[in-house]
Structure formats: structure tokens, C-alpha cells
GROMACS .gro file of C-alpha atoms in nm:
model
  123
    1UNK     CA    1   0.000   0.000   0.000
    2UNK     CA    2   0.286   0.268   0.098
    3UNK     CA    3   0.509   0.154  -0.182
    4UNK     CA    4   0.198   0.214  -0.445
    5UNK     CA    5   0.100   0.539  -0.266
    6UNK     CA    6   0.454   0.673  -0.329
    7UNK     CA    7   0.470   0.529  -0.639
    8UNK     CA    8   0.189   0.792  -0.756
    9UNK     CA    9   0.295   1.070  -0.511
   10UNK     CA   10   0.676   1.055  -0.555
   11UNK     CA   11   0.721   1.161  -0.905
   12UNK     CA   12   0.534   1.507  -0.845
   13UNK     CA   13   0.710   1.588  -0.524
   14UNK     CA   14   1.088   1.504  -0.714
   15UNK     CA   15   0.977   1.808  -0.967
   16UNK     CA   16   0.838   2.017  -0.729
   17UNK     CA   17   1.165   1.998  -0.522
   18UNK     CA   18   1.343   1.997  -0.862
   19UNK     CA   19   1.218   2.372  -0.913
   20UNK     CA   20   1.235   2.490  -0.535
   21UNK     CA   21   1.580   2.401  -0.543
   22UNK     CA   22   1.625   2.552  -0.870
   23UNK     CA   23   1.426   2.916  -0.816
   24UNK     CA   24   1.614   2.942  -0.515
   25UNK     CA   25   1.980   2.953  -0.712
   26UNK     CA   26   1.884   3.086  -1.010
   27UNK     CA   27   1.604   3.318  -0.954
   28UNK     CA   28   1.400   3.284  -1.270
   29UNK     CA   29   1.148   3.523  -1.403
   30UNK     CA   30   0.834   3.303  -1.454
   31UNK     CA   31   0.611   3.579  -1.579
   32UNK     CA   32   0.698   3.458  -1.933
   33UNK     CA   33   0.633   3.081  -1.833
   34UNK     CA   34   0.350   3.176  -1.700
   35UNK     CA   35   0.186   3.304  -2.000
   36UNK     CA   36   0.298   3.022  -2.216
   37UNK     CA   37   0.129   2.805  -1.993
   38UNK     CA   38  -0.213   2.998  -1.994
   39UNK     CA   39  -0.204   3.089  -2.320
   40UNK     CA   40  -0.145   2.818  -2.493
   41UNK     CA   41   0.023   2.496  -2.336
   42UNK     CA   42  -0.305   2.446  -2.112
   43UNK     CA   43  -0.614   2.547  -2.370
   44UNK     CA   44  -0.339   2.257  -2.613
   45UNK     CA   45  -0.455   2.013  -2.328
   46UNK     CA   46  -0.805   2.076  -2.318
   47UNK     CA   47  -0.818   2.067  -2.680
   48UNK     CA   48  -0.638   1.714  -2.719
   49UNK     CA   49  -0.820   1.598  -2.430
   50UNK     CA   50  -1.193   1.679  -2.525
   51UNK     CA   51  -1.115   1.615  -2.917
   52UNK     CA   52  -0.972   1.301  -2.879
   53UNK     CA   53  -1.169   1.007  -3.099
   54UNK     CA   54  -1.275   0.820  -2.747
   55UNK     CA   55  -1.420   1.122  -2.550
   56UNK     CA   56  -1.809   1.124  -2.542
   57UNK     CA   57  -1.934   1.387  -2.381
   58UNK     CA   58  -2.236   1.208  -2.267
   59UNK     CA   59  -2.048   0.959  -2.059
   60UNK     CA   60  -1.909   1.282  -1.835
   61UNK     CA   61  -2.232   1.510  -1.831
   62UNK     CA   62  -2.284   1.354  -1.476
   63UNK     CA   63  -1.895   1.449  -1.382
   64UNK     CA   64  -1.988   1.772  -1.512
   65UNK     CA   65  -2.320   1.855  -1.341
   66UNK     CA   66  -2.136   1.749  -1.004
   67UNK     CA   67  -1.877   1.978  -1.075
   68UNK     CA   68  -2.097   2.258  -1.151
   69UNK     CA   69  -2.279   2.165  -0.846
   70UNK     CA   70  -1.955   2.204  -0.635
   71UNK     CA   71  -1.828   2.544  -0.793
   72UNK     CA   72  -2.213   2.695  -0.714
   73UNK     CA   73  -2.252   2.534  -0.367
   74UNK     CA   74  -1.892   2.682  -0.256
   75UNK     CA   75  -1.980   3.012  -0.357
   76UNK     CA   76  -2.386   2.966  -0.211
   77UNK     CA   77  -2.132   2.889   0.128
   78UNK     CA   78  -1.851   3.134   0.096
   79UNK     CA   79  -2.096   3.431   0.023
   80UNK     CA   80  -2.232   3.472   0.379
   81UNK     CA   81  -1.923   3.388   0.517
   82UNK     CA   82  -1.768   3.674   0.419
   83UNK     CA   83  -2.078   3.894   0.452
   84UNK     CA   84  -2.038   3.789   0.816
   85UNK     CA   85  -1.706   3.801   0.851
   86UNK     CA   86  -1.698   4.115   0.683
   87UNK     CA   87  -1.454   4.041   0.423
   88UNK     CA   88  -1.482   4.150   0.035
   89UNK     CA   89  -1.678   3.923  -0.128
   90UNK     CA   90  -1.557   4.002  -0.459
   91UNK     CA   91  -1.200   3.898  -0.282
   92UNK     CA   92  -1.291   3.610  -0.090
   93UNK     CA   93  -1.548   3.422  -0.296
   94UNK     CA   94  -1.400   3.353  -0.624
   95UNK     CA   95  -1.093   3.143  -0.496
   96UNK     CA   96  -1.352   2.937  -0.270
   97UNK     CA   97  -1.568   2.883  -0.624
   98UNK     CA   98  -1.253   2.787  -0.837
   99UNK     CA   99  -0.964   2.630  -0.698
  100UNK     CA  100  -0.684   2.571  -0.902
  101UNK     CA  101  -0.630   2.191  -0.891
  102UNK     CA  102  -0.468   2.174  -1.243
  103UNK     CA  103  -0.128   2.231  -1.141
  104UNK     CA  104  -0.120   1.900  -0.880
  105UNK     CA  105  -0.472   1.742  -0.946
  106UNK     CA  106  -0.376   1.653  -1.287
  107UNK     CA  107  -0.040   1.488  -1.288
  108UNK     CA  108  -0.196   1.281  -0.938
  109UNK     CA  109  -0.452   1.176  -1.111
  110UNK     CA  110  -0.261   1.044  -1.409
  111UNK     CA  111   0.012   0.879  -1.173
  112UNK     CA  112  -0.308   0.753  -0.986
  113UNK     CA  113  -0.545   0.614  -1.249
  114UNK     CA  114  -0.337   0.626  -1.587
  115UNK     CA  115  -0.380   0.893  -1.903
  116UNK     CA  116  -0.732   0.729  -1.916
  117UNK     CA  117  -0.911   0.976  -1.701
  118UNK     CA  118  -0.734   1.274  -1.782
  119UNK     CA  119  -1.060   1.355  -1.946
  120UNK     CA  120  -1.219   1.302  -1.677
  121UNK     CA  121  -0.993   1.501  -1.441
  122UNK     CA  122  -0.990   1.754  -1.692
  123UNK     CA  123  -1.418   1.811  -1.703
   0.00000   0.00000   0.00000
């Protein structure tokens, strides 16, 4: 069970490390990265993803409803939250309605379950 667990976990930690270690002796400037990745390196994915020959929509319109369901019901929570905490709730909300799981919910689900259900970690 452990060695399977870091089997999956392992590989993503190593590269994480790998660029700690690196941005702290070579200070890069990731503001170019960055954009590469938004721009085009992640819309790339979601285009070979969703129009590969295997990927039928139908088959994930529950996956998608639930997460839908998740995105409104954490903002339907965080809104009076931070009307009663008295925080912004144009500042607080959003990040409690989208959470960015892409950059280590991907690749663990991929080491976890195999390229098969990055489509479905993907919707």
C-alpha cells in the first residue's frame, strides 16, 4: 500500500523539489512561463483531451453537473461567510468557487489512475 502510494505521489514531489531548489539559485522570471502556460500549453490540453476520438461527452455530463454543483454550492457557502465576517466578497469568494487543482490534481490523477481519465480530471 505505501510503496503504491509513493509510487503515484513521488514523481510530483521530485519536480516540485526539482524547481524549489532551482528558483532558489537561479532566480527565474516566470512571468513569461506563466503566460505560455495559460495561453497556450493548457487550452493545447483541453483541446487534445476533449477532441480526442474516445471522449463522449455524454459519458461525463454527470462528472460535469457534479462539478458545476460544487463550484455553485462553494460560492452559495462562501458568500455569507464573508458577509459575516466582513470580508470583500468580490476577494474572498472567487478562490472558494474555483480552486486551481490543475497544477497537482492533474499529474496525481494520471500517476493515480493512468492517461485514461485525464478527461475526466480535466471536465
Amino acid at each position: 500500500m505505501f510503496h503504491q502510494l509513493a509510487a503515484i505521489v513521488f514523481p510530483l514531489f521530485a519536480m516540485v523539489a526539482a524547481g524549489f531548489f532551482y528558483g532558489r539559485r537561479h532566480l527565474p522570471d516566470m512571468a513569461v512561463a506563466n503566460r505560455i502556460n495559460l495561453e497556450i500549453f493548457t487550452p493545447a490540453l483541453i483541446f487534445s483531451v476533449l477532441s480526442a476520438k474516445d471522449f463522449q461527452i455524454a459519458a461525463y455530463a454527470n462528472l460535469a453537473l457534479a462539478g458545476t454543483l460544487v463550484v455553485l454550492g462553494s460560492g452559495l457557502i462562501a458568500w455569507p461567510l464573508a458577509r459575516l465576517a466582513g470580508w470583500r466578497v468580490k476577494a474572498f469568494v472567487p478562490p472558494m468557487m474555483f480552486t486551481n487543482s490543475g497544477n497537482m490534481g492533474l499529474p496525481l490523477a494520471v500517476l493515480a489512475f493512468g492517461e485514461p481519465t485525464l478527461a475526466a480530471a480535466l471536465v
